[in-house]
Short mmCIF file of C-alpha atoms in Angstrom, two decimals:
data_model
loop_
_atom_site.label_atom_id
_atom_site.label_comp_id
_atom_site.label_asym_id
_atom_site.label_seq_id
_atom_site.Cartn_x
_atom_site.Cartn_y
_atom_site.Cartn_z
CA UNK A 1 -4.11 25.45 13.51
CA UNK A 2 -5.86 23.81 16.72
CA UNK A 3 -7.51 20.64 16.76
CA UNK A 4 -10.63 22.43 17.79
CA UNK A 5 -10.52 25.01 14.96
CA UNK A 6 -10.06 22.29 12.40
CA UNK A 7 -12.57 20.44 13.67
CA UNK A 8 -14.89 22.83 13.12
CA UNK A 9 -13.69 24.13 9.52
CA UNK A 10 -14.48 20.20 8.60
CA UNK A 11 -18.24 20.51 10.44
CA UNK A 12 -18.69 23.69 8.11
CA UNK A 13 -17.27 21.66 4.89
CA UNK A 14 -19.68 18.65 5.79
CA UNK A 15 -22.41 20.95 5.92
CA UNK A 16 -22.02 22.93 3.08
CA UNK A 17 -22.06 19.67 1.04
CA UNK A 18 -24.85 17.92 2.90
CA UNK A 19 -22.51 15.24 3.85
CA UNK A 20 -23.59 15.44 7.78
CA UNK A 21 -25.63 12.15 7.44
CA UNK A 22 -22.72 10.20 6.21
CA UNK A 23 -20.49 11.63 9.27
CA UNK A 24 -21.30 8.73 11.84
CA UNK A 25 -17.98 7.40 13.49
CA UNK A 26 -18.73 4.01 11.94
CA UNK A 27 -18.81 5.26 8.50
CA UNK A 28 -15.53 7.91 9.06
CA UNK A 29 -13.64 4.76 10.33
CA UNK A 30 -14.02 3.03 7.14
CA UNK A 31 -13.05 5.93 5.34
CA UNK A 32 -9.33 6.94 7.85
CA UNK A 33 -8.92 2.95 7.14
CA UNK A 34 -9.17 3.42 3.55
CA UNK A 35 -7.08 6.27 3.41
CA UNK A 36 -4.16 4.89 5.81
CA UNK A 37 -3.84 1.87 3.19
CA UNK A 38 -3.74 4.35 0.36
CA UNK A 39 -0.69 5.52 2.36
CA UNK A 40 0.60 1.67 2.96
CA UNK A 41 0.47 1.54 -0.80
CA UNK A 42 3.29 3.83 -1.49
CA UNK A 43 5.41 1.55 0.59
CA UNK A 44 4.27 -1.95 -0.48
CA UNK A 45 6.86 -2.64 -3.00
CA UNK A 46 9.85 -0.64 -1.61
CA UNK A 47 12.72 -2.13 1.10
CA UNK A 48 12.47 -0.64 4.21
CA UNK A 49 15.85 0.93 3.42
CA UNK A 50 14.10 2.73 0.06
CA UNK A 51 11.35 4.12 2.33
CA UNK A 52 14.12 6.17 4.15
CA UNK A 53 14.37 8.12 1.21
CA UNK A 54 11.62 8.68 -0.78
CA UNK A 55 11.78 11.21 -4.18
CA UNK A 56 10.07 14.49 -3.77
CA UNK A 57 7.00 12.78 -5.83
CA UNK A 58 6.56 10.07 -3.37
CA UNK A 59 7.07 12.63 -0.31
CA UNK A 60 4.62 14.78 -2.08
CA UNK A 61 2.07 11.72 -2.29
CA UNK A 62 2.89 10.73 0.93
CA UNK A 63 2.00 14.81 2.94
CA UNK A 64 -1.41 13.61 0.80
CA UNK A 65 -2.34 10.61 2.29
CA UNK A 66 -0.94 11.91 5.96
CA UNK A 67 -3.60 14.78 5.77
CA UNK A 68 -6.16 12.43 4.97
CA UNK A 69 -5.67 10.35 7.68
CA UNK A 70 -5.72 13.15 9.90
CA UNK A 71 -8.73 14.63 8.77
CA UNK A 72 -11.08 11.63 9.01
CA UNK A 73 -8.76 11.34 12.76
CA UNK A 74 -10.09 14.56 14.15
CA UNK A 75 -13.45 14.45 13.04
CA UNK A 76 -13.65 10.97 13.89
CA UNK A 77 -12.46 12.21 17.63
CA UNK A 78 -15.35 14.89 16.67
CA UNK A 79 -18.30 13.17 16.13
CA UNK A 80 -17.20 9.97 18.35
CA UNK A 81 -17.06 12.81 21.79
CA UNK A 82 -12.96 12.36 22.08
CA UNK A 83 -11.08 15.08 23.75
CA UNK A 84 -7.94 14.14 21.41
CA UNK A 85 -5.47 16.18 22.94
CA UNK A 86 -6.57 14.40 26.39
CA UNK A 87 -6.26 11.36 25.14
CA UNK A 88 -3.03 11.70 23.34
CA UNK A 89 -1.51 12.74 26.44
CA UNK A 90 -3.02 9.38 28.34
CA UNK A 91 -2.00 7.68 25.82
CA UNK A 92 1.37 9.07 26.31
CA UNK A 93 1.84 8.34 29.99
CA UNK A 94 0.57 4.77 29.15
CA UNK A 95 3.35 4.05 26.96
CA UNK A 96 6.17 5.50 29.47
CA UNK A 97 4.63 2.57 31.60
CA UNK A 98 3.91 -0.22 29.55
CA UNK A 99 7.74 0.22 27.82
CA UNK A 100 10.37 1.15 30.61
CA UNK A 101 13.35 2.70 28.54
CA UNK A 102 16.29 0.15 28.49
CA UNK A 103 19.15 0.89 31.12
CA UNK A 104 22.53 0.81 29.66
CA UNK B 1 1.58 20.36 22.06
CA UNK B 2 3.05 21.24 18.98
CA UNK B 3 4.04 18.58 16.10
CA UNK B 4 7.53 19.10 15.88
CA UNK B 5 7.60 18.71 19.80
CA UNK B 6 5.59 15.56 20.04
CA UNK B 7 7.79 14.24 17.08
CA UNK B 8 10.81 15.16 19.11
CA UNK B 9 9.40 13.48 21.74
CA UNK B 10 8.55 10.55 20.16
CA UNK B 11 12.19 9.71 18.69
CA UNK B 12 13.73 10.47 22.05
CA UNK B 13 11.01 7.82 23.49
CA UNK B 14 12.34 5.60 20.65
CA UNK B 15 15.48 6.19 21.26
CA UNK B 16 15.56 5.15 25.06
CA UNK B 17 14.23 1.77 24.17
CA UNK B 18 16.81 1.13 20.82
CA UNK B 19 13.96 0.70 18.61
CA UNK B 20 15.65 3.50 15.77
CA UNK B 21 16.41 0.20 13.22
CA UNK B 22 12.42 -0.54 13.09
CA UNK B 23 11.29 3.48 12.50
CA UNK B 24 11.20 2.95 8.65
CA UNK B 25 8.27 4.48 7.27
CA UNK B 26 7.74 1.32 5.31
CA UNK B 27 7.31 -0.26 9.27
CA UNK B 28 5.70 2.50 10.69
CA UNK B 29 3.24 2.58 7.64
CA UNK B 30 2.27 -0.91 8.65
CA UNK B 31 1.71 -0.49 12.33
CA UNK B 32 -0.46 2.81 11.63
CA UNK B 33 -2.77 0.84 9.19
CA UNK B 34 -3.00 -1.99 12.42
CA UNK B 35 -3.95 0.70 14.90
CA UNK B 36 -6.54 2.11 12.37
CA UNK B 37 -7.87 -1.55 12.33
CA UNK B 38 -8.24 -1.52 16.05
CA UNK B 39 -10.05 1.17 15.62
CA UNK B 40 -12.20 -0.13 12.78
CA UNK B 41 -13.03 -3.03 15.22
CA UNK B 42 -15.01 -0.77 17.54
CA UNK B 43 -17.58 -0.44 15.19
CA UNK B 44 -17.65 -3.59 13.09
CA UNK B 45 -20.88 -4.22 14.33
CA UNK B 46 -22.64 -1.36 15.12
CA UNK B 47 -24.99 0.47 13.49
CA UNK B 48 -24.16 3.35 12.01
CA UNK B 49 -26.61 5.28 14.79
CA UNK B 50 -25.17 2.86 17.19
CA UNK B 51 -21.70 4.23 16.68
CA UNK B 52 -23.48 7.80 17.58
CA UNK B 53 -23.90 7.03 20.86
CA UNK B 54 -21.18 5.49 22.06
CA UNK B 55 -21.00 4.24 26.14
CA UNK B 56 -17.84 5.80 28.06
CA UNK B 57 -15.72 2.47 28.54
CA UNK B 58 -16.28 2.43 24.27
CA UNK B 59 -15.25 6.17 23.89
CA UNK B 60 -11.87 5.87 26.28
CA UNK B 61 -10.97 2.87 23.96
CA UNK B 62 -11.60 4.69 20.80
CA UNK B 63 -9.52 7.62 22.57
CA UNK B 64 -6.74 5.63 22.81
CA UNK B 65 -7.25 3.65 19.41
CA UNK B 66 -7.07 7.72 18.11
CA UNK B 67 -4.07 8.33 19.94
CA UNK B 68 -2.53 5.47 18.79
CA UNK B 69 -2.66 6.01 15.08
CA UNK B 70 -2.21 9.44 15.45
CA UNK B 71 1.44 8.84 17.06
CA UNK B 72 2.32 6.76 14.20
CA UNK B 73 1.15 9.14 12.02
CA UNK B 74 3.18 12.13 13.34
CA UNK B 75 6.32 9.73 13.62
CA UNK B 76 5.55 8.48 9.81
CA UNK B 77 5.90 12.43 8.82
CA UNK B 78 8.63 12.76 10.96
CA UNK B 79 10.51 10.01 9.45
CA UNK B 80 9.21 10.46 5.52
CA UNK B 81 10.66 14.00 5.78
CA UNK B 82 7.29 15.88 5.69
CA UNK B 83 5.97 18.80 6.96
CA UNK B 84 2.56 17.92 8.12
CA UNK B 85 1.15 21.15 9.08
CA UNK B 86 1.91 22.31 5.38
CA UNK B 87 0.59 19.06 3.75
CA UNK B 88 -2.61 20.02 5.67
CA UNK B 89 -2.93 23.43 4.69
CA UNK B 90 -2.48 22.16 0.93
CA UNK B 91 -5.12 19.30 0.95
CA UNK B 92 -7.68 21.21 2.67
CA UNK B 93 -7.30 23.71 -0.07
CA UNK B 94 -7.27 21.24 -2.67
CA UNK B 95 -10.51 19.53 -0.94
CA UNK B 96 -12.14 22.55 -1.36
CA UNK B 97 -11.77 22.67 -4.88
CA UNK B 98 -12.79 19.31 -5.58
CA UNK B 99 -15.73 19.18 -3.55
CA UNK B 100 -17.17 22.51 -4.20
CA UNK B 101 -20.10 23.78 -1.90
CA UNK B 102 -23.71 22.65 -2.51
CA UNK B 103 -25.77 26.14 -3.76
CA UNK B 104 -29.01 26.56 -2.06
CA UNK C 1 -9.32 -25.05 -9.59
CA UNK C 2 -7.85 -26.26 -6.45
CA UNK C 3 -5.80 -23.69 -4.20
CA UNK C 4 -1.75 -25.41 -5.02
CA UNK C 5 -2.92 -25.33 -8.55
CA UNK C 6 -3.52 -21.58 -8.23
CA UNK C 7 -0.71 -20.80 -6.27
CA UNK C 8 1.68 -22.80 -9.06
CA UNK C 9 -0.12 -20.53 -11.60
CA UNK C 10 0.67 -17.13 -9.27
CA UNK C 11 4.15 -18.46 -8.68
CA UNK C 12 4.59 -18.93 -12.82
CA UNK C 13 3.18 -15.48 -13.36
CA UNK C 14 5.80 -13.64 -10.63
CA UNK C 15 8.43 -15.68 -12.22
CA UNK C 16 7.88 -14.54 -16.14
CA UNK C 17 7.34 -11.25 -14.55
CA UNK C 18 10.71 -11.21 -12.62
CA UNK C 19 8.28 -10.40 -9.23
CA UNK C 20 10.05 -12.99 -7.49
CA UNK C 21 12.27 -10.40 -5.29
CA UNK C 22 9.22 -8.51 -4.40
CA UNK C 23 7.09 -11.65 -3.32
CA UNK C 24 8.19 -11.91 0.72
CA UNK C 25 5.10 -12.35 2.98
CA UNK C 26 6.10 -9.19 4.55
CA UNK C 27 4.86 -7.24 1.02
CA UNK C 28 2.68 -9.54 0.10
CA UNK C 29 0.69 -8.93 3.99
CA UNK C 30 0.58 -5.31 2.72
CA UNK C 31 -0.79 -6.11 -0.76
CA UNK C 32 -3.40 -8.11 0.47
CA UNK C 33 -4.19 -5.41 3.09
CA UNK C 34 -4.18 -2.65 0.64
CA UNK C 35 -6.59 -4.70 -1.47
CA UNK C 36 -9.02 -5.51 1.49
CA UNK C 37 -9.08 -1.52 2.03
CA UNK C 38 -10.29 -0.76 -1.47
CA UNK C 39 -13.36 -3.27 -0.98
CA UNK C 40 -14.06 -1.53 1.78
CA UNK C 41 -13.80 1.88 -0.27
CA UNK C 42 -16.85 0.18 -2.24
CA UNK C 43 -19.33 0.13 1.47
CA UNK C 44 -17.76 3.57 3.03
CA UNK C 45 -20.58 5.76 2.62
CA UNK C 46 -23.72 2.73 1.97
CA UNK C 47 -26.13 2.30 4.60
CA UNK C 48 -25.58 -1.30 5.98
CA UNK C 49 -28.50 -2.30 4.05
CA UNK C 50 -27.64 -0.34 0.68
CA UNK C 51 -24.67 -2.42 0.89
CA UNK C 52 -27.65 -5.79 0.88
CA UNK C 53 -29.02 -4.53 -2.84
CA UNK C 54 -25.96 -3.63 -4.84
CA UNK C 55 -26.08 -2.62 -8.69
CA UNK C 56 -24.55 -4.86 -11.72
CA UNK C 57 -21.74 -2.11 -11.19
CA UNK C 58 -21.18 -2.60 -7.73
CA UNK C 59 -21.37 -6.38 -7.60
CA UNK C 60 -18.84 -6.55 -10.56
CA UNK C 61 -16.41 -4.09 -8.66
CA UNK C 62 -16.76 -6.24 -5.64
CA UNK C 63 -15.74 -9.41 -7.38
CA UNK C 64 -12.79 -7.53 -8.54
CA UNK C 65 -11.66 -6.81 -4.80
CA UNK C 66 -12.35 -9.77 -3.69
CA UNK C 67 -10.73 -11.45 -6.24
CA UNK C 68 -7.62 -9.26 -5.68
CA UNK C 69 -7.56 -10.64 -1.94
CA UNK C 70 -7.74 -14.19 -2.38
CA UNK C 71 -5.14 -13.88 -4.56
CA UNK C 72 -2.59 -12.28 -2.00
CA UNK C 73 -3.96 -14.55 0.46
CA UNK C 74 -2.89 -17.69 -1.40
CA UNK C 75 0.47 -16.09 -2.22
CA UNK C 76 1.04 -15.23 1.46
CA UNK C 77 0.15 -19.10 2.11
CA UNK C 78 2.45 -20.32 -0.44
CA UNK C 79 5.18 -18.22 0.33
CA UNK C 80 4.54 -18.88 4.09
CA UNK C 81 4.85 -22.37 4.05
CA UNK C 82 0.94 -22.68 5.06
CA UNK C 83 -1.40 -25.58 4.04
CA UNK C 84 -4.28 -23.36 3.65
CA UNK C 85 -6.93 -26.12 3.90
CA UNK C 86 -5.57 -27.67 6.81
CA UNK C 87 -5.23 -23.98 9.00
CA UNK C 88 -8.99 -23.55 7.43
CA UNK C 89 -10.26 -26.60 8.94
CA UNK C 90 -8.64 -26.00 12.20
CA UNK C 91 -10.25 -22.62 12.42
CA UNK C 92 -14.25 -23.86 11.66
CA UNK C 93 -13.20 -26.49 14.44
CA UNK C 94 -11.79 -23.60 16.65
CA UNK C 95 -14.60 -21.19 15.62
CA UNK C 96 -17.49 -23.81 16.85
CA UNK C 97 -15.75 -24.58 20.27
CA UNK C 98 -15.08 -20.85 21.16
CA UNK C 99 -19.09 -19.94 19.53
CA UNK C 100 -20.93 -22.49 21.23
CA UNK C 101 -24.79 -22.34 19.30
CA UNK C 102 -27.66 -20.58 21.21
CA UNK C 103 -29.88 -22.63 22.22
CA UNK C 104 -33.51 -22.04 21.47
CA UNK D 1 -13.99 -28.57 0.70
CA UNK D 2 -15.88 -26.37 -2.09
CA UNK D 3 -16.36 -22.40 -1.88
CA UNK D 4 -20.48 -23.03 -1.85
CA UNK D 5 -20.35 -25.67 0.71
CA UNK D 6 -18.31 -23.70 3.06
CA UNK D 7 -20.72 -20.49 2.31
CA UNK D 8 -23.77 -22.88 3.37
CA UNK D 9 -21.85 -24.25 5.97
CA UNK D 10 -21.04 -20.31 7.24
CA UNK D 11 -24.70 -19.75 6.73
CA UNK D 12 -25.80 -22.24 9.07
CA UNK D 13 -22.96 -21.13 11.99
CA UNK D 14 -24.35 -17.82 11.54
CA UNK D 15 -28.00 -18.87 11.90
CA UNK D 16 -27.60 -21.18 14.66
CA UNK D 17 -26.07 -17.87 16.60
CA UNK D 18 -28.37 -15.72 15.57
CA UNK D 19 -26.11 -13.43 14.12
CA UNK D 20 -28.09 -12.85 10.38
CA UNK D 21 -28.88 -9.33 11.01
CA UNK D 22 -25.39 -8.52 11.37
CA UNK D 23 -24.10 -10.12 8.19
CA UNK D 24 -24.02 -7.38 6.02
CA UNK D 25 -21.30 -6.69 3.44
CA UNK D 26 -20.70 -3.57 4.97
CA UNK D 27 -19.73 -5.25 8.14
CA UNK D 28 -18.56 -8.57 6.84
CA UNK D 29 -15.97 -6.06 4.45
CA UNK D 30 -15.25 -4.27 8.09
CA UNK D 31 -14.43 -7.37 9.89
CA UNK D 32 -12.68 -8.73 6.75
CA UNK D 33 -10.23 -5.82 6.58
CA UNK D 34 -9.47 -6.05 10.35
CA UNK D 35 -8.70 -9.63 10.37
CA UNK D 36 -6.40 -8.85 7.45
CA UNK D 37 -4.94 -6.15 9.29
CA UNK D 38 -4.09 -8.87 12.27
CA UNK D 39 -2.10 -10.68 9.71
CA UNK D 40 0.05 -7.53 8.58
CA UNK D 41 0.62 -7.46 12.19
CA UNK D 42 2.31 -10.51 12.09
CA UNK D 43 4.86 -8.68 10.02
CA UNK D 44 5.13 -5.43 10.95
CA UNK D 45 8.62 -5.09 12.82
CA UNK D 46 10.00 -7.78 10.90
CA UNK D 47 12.48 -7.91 7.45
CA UNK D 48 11.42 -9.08 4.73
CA UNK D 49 13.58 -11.84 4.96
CA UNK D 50 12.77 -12.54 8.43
CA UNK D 51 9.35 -12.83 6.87
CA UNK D 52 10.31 -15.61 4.58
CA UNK D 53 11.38 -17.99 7.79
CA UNK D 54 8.84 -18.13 9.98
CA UNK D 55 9.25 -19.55 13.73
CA UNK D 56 6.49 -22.88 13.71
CA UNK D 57 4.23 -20.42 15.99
CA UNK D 58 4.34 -17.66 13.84
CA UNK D 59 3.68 -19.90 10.77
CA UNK D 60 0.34 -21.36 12.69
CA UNK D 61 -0.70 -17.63 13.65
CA UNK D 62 -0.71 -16.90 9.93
CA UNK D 63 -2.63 -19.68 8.75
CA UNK D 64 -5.41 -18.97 11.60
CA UNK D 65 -4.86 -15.04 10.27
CA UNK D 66 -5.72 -16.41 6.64
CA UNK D 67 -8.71 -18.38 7.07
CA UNK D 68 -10.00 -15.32 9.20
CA UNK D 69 -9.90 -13.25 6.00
CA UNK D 70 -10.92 -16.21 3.94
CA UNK D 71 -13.77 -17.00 5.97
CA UNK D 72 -14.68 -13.52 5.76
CA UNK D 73 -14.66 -13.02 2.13
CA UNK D 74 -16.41 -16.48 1.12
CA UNK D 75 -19.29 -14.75 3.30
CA UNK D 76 -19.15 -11.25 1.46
CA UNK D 77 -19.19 -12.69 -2.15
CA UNK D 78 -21.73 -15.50 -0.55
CA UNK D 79 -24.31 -11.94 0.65
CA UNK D 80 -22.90 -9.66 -1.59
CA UNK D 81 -24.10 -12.27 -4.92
CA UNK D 82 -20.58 -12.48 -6.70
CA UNK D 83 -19.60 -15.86 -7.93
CA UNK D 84 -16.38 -16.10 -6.63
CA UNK D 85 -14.93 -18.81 -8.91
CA UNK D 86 -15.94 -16.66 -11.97
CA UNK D 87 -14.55 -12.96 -10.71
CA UNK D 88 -11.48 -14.96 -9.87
CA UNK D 89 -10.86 -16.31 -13.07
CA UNK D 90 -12.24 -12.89 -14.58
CA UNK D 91 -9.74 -11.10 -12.71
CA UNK D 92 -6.48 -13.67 -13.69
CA UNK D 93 -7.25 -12.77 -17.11
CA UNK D 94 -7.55 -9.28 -16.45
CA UNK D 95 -4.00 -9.40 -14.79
CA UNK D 96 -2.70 -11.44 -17.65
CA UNK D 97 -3.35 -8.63 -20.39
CA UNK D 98 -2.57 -5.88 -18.09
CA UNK D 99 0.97 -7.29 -16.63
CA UNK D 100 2.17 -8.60 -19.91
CA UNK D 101 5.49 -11.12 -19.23
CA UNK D 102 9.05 -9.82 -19.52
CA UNK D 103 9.90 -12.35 -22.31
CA UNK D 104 9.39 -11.36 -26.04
#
């Protein structure tokens, strides 16, 4: 699926549940910041070593909290006037620049 | 660009600089729940109509606050062993049954 | 109660609870975080001034969450060797030299 | 120094700045959960036992870290109308009967 295409599908969902005045990029920040420490919760307790490999429960819970991050991501990039895919690749050639790869 | 190819793409790029021994989940959990805090920081405080309308130098820095999270995301999948395209499909479907639509 | 007092009392309670392993600042960072997310869980969708008038419900939920933060916070401070009052002072003395007052 | 001095004392600094309309809980939980997400920064590429021995610099960037999210939440429970010394001992009584100790 395209970030366009999903991005729409969520407009539709919001809309069908009157949720479009609770979309503003303020309020769908709270809730991806929310979310990504639901997904820093799975790893609080665990050695970084344990986190490696996780039991198909916590991988399970973990594809959850992922897509919820994502989702409040893309409409966030919606509603906020973000070309995403632009910006990812930007954001890309930024990091190329601000870490040179170490010569061996 | 495809997921599995930015994900490829990003463990080359980590790769090239020896940072493998830091790409726990448990890590990369942590640094995607900064970036979403960066993010958060945007709109700490604005109104909620205020973060509507936002002015371009405030939209490229959300762009790249997006971009950010969203390459620790992918690279949190990539590394927790889950296939985020799936995980998608399967929480939009179960979103839809928890939140059914609003009759008019 | 003063804040070593408390932090004796947290340190006794991770002790009879064999916590101890699990107490580095590292964890504790993402505890505290994860806590300071679900208080924000509790303002997500209010309007900033719905979040002025909150219910018995609300304002007993928030005292939870923000009870649940100080206490990671004076962990982390015990654990990281920080005199909490002393760093708190320095920051109001920081804070008014970098916020000079308006002038009216 | 006291929780409601330092409230009134945060209640002036905010008045002589002029910044009372932005003191809302919903922002003050915003800015709250950003500062704490500067302190997981602190840790995010490090052990957890590398967390336990802090450098002198990175011990006096966590205490300025701490009494950013301190300062923050004295404010919320100070707008927000939660006695903070009663949740908090509320809540270490709730923790007591829900975490009973290992000993019989």
């Amino acid at each position: 699926m395209d970030i366009s295409t999903l991005q729409q599908r969520l407009r539709q969902f919001a809309s069908d549940r009157d949720w479009q005045p609770y979309q503003t990029p303020k309020n769908l920040a709270m809730a991806m910041t929310v979310e990504a420490a639901e997904l820093l919760e799975i790893f609080q307790w665990l050695t970084p070593e344990q986190s490696l490999s996780l039991s198909d429960d916590q991988r399970c819970h973990l594809g959850e909290e992922l897509s919820d991050v994502l989702l409040y991501l893309v409409q966030i990039a919606d509603h906020g006037g973000v070309d995403l895919e632009a910006a990812l690749e930007r954001k890309l050639a930024m990091n190329a620049i601000k870490h040179p790869p170490k010569k061996s």
